[in-house]
Coordinates of C-alpha atoms and ligand atoms in Angstrom, one line a residue:
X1 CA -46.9 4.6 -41.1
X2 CA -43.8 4.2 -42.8
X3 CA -45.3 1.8 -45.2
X4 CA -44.7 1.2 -48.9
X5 CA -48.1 0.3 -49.3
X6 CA -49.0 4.0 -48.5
X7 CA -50.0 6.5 -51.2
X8 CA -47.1 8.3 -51.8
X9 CA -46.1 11.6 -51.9
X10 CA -44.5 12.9 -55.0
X11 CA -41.4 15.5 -54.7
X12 CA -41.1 17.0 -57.8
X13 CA -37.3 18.4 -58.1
X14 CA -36.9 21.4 -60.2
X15 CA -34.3 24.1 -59.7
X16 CA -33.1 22.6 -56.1
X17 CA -30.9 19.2 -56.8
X18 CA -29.2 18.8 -53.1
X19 CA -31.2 16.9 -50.6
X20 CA -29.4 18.7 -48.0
X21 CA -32.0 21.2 -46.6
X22 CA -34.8 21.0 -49.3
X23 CA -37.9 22.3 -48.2
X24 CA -40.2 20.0 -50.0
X25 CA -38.3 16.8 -49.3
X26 CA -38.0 17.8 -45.6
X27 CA -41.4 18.1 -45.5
X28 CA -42.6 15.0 -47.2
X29 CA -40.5 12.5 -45.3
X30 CA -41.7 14.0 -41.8
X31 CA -45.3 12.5 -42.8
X32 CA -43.3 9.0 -43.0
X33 CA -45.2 8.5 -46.3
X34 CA -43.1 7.0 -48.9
X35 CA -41.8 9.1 -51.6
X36 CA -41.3 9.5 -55.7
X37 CA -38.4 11.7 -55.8
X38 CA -39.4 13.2 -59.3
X39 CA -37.4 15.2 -62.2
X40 CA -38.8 16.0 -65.2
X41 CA -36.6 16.5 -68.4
X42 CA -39.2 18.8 -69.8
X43 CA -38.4 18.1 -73.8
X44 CA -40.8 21.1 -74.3
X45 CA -38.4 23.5 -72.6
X46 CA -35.3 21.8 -73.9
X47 CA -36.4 22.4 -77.5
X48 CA -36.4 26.1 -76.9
X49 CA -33.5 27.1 -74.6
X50 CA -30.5 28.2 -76.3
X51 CA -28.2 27.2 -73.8
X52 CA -24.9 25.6 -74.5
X53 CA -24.5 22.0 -74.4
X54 CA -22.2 22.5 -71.1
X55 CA -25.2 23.9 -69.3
X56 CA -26.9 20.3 -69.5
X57 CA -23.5 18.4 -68.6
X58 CA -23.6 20.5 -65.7
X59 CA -27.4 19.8 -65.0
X60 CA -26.4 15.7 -65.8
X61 CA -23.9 16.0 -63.0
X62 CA -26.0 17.8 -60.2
X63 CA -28.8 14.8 -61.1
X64 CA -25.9 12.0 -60.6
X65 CA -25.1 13.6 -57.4
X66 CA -28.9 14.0 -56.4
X67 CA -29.4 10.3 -57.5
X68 CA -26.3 8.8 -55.3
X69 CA -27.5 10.8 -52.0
X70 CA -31.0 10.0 -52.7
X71 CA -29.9 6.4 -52.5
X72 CA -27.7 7.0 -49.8
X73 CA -31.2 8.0 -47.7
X74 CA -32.2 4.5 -48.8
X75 CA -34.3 6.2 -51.6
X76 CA -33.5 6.4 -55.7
X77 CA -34.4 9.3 -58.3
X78 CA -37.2 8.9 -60.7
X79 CA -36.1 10.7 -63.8
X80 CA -38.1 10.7 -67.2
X81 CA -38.6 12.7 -70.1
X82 CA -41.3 14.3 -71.5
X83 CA -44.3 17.1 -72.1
X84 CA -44.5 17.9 -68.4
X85 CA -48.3 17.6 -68.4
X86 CA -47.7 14.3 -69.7
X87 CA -45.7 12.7 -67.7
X88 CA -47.8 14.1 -64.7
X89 CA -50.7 12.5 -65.8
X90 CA -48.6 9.2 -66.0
X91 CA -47.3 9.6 -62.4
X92 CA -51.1 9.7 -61.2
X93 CA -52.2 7.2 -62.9
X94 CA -49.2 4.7 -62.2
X95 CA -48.7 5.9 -58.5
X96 CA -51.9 7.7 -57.1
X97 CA -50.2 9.8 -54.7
X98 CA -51.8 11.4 -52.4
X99 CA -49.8 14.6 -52.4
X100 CA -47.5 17.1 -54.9
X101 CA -44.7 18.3 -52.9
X102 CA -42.6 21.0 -54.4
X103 CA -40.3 24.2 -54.0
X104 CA -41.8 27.6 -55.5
X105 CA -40.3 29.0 -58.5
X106 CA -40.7 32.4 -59.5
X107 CA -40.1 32.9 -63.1
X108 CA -43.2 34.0 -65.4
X109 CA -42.6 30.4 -67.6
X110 CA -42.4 28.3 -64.4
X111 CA -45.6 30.1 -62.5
X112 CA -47.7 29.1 -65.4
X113 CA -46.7 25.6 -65.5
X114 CA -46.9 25.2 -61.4
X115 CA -50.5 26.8 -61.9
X116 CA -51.5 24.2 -64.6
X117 CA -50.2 21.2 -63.2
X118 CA -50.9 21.6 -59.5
X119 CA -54.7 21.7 -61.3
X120 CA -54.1 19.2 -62.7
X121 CA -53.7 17.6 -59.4
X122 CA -55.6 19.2 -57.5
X123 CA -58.6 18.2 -60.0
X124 CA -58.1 14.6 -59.4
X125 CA -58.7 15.7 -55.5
X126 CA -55.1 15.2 -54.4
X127 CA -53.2 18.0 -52.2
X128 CA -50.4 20.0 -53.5
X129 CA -48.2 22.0 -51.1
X130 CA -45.3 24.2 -52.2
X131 CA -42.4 25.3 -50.1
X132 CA -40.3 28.8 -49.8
X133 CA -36.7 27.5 -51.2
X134 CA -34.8 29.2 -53.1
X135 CA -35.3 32.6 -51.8
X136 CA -34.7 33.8 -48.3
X137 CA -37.8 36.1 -48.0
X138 CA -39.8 35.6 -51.3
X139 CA -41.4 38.5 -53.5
X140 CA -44.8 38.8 -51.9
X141 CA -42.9 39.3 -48.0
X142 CA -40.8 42.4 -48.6
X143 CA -43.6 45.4 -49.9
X144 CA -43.9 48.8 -48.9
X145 CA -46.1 50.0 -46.6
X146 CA -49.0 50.8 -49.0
X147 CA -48.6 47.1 -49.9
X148 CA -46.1 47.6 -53.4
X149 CA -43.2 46.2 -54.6
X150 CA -40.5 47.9 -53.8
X151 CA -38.5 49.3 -57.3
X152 CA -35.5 50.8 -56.1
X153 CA -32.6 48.4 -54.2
X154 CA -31.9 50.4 -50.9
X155 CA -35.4 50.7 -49.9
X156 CA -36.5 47.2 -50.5
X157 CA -32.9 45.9 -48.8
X158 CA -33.3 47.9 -45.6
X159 CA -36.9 46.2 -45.5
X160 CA -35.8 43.0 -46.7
X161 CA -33.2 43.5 -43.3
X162 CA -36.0 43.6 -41.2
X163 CA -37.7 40.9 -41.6
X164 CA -36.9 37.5 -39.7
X165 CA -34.9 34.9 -42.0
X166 CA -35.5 31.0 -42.4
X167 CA -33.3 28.8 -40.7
X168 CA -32.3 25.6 -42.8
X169 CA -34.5 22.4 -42.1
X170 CA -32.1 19.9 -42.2
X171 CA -31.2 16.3 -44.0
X172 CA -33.7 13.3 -43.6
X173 CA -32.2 10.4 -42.4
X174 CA -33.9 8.0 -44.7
X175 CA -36.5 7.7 -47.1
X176 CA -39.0 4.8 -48.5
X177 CA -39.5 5.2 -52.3
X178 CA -42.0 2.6 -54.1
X179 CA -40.8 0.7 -56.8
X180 CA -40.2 2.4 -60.3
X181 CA -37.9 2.4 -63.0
X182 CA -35.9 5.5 -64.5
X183 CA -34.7 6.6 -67.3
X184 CA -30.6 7.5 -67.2
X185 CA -29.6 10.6 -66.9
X186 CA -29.3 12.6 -70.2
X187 CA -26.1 14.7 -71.0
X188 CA -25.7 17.2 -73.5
X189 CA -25.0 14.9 -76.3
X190 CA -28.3 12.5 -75.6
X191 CA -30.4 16.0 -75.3
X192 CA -29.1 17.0 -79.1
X193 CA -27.1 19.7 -77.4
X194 CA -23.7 21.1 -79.3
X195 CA -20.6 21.6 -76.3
X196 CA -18.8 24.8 -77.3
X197 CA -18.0 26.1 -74.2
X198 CA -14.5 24.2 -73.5
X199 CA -13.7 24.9 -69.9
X200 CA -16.8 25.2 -68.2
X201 CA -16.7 26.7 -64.9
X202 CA -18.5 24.5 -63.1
X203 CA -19.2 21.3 -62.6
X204 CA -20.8 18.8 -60.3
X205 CA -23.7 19.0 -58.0
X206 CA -23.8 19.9 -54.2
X207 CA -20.5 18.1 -53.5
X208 CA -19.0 20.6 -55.5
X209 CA -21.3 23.4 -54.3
X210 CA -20.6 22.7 -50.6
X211 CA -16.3 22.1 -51.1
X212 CA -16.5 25.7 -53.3
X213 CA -18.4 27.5 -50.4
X214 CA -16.4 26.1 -47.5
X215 CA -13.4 27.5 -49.5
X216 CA -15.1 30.6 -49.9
X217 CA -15.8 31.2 -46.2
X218 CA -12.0 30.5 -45.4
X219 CA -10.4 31.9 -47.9
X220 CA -11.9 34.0 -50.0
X221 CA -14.5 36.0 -47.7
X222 CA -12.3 38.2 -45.4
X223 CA -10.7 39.9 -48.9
X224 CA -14.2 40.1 -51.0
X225 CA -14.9 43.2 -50.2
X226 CA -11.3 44.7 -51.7
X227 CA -11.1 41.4 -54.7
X228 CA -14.4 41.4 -55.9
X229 CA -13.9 44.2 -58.9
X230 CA -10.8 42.3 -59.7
X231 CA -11.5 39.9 -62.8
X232 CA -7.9 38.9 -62.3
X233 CA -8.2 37.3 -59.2
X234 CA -10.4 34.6 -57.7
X235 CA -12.1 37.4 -55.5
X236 CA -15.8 36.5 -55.5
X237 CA -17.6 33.3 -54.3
X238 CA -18.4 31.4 -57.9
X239 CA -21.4 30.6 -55.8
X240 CA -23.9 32.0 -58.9
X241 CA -23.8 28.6 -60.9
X242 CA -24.4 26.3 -57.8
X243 CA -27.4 28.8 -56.6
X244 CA -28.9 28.5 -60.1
X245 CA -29.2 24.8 -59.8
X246 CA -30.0 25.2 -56.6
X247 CA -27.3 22.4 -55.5
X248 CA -26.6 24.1 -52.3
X249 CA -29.4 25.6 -49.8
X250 CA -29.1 29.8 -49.5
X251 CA -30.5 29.4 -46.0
X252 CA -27.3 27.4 -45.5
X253 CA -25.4 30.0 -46.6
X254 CA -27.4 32.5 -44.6
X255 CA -26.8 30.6 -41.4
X256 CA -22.7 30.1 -41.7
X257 CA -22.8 34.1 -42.8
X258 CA -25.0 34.9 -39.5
X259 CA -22.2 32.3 -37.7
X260 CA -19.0 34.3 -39.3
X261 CA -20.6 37.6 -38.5
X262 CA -21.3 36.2 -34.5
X263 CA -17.6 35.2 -34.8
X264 CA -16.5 38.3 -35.6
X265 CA -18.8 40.1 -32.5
X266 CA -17.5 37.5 -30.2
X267 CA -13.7 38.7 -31.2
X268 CA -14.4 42.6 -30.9
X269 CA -16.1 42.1 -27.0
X270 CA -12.9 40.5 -26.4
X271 CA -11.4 43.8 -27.4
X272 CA -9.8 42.8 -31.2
X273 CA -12.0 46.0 -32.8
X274 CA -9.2 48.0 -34.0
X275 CA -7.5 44.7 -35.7
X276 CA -7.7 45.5 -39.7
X277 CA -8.4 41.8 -40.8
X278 CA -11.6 41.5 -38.1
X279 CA -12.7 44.6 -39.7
X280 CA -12.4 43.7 -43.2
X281 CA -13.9 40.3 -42.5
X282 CA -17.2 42.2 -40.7
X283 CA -17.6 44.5 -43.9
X284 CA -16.8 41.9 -46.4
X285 CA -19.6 39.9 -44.4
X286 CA -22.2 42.8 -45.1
X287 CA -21.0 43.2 -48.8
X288 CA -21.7 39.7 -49.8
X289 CA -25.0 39.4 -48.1
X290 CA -25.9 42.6 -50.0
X291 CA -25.2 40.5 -53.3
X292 CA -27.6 38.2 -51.9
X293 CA -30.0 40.7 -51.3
X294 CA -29.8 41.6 -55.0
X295 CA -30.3 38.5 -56.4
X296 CA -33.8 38.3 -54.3
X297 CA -34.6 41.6 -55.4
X298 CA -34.5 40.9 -59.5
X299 CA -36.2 38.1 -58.4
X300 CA -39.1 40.4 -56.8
X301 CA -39.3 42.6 -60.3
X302 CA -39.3 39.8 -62.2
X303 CA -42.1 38.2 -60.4
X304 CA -44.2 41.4 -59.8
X305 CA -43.3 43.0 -63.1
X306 CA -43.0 39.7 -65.6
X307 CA -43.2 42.1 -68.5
X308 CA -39.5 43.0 -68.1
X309 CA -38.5 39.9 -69.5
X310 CA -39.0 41.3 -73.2
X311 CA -40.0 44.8 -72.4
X312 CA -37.8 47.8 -70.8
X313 CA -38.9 48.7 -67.3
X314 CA -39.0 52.0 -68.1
X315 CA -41.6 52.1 -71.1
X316 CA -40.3 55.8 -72.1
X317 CA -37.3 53.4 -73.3
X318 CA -39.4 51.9 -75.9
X319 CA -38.7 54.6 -78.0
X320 CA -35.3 54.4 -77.8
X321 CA -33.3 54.2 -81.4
X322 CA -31.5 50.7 -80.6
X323 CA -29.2 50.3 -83.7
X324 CA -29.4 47.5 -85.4
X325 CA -25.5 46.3 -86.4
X326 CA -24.7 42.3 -86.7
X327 CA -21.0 43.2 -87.7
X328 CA -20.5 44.8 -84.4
X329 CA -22.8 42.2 -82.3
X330 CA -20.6 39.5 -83.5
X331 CA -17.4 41.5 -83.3
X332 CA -19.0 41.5 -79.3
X333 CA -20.0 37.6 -79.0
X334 CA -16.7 36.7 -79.8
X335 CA -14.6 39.4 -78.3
X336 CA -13.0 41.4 -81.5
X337 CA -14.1 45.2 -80.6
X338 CA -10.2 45.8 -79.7
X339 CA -11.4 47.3 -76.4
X340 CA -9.2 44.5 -74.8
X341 CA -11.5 44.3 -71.2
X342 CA -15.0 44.1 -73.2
X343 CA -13.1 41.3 -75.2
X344 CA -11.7 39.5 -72.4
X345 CA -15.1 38.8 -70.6
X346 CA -16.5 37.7 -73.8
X347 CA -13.8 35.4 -74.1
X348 CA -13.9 34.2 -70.7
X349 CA -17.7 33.5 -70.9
X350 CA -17.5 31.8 -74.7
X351 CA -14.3 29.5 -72.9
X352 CA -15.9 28.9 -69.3
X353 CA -19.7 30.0 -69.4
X354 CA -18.8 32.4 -66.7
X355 CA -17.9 36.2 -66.6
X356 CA -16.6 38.5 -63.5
X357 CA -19.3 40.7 -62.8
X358 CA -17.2 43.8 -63.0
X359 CA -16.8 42.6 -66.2
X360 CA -20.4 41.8 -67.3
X361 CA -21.2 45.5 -66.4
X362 CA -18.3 46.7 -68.8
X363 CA -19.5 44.6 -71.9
X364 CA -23.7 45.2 -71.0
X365 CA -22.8 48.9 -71.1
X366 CA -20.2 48.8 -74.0
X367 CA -23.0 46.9 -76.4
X368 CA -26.2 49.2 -75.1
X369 CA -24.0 52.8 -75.2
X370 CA -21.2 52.2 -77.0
X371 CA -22.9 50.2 -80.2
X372 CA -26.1 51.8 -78.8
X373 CA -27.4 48.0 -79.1
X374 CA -30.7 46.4 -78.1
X375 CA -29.8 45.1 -74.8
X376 CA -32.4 42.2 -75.5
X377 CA -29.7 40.7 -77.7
X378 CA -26.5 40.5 -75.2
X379 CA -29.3 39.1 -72.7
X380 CA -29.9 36.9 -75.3
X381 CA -26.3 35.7 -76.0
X382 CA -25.8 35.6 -72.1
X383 CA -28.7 33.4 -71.9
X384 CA -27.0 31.0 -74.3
X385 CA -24.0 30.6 -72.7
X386 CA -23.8 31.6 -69.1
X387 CA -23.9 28.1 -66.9
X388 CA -25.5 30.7 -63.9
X389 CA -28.6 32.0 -66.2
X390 CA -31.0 33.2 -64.1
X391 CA -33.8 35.2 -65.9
X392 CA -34.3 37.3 -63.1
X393 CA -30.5 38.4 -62.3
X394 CA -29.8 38.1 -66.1
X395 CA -32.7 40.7 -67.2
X396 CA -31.8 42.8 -64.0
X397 CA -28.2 43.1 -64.8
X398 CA -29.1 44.3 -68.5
X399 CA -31.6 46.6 -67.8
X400 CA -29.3 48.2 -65.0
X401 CA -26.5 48.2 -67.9
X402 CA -29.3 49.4 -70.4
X403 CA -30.6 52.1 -67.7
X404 CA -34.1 50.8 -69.0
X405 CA -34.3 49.1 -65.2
X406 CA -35.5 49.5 -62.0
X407 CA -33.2 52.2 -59.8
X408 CA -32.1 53.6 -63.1
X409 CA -29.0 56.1 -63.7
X410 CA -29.5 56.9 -67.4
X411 CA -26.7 58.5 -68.1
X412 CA -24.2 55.7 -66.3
X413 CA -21.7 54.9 -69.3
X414 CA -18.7 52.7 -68.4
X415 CA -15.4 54.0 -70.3
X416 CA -13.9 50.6 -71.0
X417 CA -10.8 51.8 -71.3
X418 CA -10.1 53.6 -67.6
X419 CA -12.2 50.4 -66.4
X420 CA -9.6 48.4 -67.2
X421 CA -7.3 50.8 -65.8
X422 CA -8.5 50.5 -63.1
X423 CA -9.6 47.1 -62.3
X424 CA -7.2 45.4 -64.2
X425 CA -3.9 47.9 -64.2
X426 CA -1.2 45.7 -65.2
X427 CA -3.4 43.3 -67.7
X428 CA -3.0 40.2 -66.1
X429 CA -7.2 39.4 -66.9
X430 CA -6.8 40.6 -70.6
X431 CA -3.6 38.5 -71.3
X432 CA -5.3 35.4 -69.6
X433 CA -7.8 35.1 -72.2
X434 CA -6.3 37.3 -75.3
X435 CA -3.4 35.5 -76.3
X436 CA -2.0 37.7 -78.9
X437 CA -1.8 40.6 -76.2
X438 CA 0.1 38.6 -74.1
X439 CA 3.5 39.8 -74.8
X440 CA 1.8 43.4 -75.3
X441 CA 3.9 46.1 -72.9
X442 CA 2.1 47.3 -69.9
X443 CA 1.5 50.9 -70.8
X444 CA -0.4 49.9 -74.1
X445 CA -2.5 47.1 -72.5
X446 CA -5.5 49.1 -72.2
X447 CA -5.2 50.6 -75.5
X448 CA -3.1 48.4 -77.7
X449 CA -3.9 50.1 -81.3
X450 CA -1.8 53.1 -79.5
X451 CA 1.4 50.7 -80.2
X452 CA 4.1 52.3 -82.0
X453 CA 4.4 50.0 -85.0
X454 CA 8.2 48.9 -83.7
X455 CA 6.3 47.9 -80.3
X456 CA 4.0 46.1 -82.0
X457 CA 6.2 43.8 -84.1
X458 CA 8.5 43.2 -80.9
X459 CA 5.5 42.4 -78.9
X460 CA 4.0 40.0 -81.9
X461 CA 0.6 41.9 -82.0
X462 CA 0.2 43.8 -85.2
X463 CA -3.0 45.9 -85.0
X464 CA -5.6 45.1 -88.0
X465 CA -3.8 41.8 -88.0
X466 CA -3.2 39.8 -85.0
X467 CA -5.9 42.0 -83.1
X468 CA -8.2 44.9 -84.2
X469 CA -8.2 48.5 -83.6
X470 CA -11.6 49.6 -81.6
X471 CA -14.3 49.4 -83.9
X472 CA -16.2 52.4 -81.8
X473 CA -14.9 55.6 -80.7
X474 CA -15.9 56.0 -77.3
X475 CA -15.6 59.6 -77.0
X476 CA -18.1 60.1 -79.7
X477 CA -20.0 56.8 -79.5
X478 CA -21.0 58.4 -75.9
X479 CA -21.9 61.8 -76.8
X480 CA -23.7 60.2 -79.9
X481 CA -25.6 58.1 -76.9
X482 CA -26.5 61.2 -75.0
X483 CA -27.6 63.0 -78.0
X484 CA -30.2 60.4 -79.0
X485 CA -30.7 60.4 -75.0
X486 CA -32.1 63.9 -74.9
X487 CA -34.0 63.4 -77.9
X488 CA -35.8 60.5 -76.2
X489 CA -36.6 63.1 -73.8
X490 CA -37.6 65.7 -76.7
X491 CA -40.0 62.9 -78.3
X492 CA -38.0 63.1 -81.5
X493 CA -36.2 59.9 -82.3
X494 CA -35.4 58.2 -85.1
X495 CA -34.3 54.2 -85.9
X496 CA -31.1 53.9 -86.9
X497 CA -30.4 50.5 -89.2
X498 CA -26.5 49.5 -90.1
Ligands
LIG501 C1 -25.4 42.0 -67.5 C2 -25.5 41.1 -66.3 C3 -26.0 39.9 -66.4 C4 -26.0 39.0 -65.3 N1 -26.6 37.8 -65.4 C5 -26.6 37.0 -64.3 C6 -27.2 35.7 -64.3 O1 -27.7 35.2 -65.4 N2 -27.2 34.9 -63.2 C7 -26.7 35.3 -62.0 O2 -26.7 34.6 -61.1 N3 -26.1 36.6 -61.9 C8 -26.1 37.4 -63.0 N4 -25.5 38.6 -62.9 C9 -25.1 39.1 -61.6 C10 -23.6 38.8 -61.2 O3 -22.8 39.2 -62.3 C11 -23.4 37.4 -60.9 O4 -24.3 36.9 -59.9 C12 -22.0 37.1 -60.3 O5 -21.0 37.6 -61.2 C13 -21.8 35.7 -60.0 O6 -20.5 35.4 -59.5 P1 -20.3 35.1 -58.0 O7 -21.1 33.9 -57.6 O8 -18.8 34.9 -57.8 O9 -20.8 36.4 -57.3 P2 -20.5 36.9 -55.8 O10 -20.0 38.3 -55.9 O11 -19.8 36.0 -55.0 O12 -22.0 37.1 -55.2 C14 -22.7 36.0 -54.5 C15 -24.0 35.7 -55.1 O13 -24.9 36.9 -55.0 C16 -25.7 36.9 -56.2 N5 -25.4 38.2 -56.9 C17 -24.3 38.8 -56.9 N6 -24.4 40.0 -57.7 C18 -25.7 40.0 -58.1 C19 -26.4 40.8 -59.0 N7 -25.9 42.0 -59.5 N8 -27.7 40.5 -59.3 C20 -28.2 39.4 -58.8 N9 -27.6 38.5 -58.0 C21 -26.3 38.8 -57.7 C22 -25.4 35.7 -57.0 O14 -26.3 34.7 -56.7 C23 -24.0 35.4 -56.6 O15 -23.7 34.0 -56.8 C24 -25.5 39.5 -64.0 C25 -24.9 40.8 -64.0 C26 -24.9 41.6 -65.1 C27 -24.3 43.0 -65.0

């Protein structure tokens, strides 16, 4: 064994660039066959994703990672570019491996494509064998009793809690590759991909992923629970970008989560139970593994109910009057409603490609009830400039927003205005990323068209000039929604073009 004469096993990398715990690559290198450590740059897909140019730098620098620890193991990354089919076909015919190895992906595009091409293989009589990854318990292992998915969160968590969790795998000490040559690593620029997003959040592959997490568990876990609605702070893991690129193993996670929680039973038997910072810790522990459960359950609609991607969940909702108003869609992409919270997040994602989620609730409900907008359009824009897209959590996120979703509350509408009072009281979020509100007093920071005009020439901030008044009223922008709401119940609706 060990050979390079051997057939080899190809491990095709997709949405999982670490080597650290990587189902499929565990798996291959415990045969002792040697291995094509595959990615594809799939010019198919590239040519239709709107992502920002930053989302591919950020890919380019998980794959330079990937590639120096792959050659750390003794091994080196095989990256080309092409049709995937194509450059399949190639690897078979240059390589004959005897085996696909790969980790299961669950979105509608990326079950398709797995279908074709491990037919592909499998018609050429050589064994494909994909690997639970990215998930902890995948869609198919948390159902109801009659066998169906589950469609509202607290049922399918409490199930999902029942069920016995993957421990991680491990590292392989070293692996044999056969001789190849790559192509280099593409950037945004090589993929004919415009940068606009300036400061991008993140960066970096599993380095990055694993430095961020460790911070995360010493610092910033034992005050989640209190931080995480407040966009001023760095209160929540920024794990979402890392997960997405799968640069850092969630069963990892799992396991030093299980470890904090054991840490924290250890210190109450020894009779620390009443101390407020254990306590916090142990809830803030349950809270962010709740997030986790989320992100596994959008991942269960999307792959029992694929139609969500462009259809509402909640088919009654296709009647629903969507307006139709590009002013106020681009007044919302680039953060000019003069509700100063909405504006903020879409600041911070146009600048960093990330948004707080407290945030991303405010500005999905603002566009859906306040502009009464299609919320296939913000899922759009988010799709084009979040670094952490993930079709699943993206779609699930809007149609909660939209209350087209799974586990709906339709008549959930966020006031922006006492959102921002409440999450961000003094302003500190708002004046990070709207400069000309900066010097704006505290009592008008939620509402700065409410500025006496003396106030607003002392504070530099002249409304209609500097920044706008709100371009909705949200008193009657909300009754407006409910009105159209009950005629959606009625059956008589009309569409509504601006
Ligand atoms: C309209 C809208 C769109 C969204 N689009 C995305 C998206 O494209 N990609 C994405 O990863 N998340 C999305 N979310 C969910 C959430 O906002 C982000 O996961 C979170 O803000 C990422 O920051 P974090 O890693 O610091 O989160 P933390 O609070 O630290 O949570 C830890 C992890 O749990 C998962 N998680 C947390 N909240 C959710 C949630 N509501 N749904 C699913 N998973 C969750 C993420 O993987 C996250 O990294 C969206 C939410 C909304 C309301």
């Amino acid at each position: 064994m060990n050979s390079e004469n051997e057939r080899p096993i190809v491990v095709w990398f997709r949405r999982d660039l670490r080597i650290d715990d990587h189902a499929a690559l565990w798996h291959a290198s415990r045969t002792g066959a040697p291995i094509i450590p595959l990615f594809i740059i799939d010019s198919e897909l590239i040519a239709t994703l709107p992502s920002d140019g930053a989302a591919f730098d950020f890919q380019a620098g998980a794959l330079r990672e990937l590639e120096d620890k792959l050659r750390l193991l003794g091994g080196k990354l095989l990256l080309l570019r092409g049709m995937v089919v194509d450059v399949h076909e190639r690897i078979i015919r240059q390589f004959q491996p005897s085996a696909l190895y790969f980790n299961r992906d669950y979105e509608p595009y990326a079950l398709q494509r797995d279908e074709r091409i491990g037919s592909l293989y499998r018609s050429r009589e050589i064994d494909v064998r994909t690997f639970k990854d990215s998930v902890l318990l995948e869609p198919d292992e948390v159902l109801t009793g009659e066998g169906k998915p589950y469609v509202v969160f607290t049922p399918y968590a409490n199930a999902w809690r029942k069920l016995p969790i993957p421990v991680p795998f491990g590292t392989p000490r070293r692996i044999v590759v056969p001789r190849f040559a790559s192509e280099a690593i593409p950037g945004a620029r090589e993929l004919g991909k415009a940068v606009r997003i300036a400061e991008p959040i993140f960066r970096g592959g599993s380095g990055e992923a694993k430095k961020r997490w460790k911070w995360f568990l010493s610092h910033g876990l034992a005050g989640y629970e209190q931080g995480r609605d407040l966009p001023s702070i760095d209160g929540t893991s920024r794990m979402s970008g890392y997960l997405r690129f799968g640069t850092i193993s969630v069963r990892k996670m799992w396991e030093d989560l299980a470890q904090a929680k054991c840490e924290m039973t250890d210190a109450n038997s020894r009779g620390h139970r009443t101390n407020p910072t254990i306590r916090n810790r142990q809830s803030a522990i349950e809270k962010f593994s709740s997030e986790l459960i989320w992100r596994e359950f959008y991942t269960a609609v999307l792959f029992h109910f694929p139609r969500v991607v462009e259809s509402n969940y909640r088919q009654e909702f296709d009647a629903m009057p969507w307006r139709i108003n590009r002013k106020a869609l681009d007044a919302w992409k680039e953060g000019r409603t003069g509700f100063p919270l909405v504006d903020a997040g879409m600041r911070q994602l146009n600048r960093t490609g990330w948004m707080h989620n407290r945030v991303r609730m405010v500005v999905a409900s603002f566009l859906t009830k306040d502009l009464m907008h299609d919320w296939r359009a913000g899922a759009r824009y988010f799709e084009e400039k979040l670094l952490d897209i993930d079709t699943a959590a993206n779609n699930g996120g809007w149609q909660w927003a939209a209350s087209t979703g799974v586990d709906p509350k339709p008549l959930r509408i966020f006031n922006p205005r006492l959102q921002a009072e409440r999450y961000d009281p003094q302003g500190d979020y708002i004046r990070q990323y709207i400069p000309e509100l900066r010097d704006v007093p505290a009592r008008y920071i939620h509402a700065p068209h409410e500025m006496p005009p003396l106030v607003q020439e002392e504070a530099g901030c002249i409304i209609g000039k500097h920044y706008p008044a709100p371009i909705v009223d949200h008193r009657s922008a909300s009754a407006a929604y409910k009105e159209q709401f009950m005629k959606l119940k009625r059956g008589s609706v009309t569409r509504v073009e601006e």
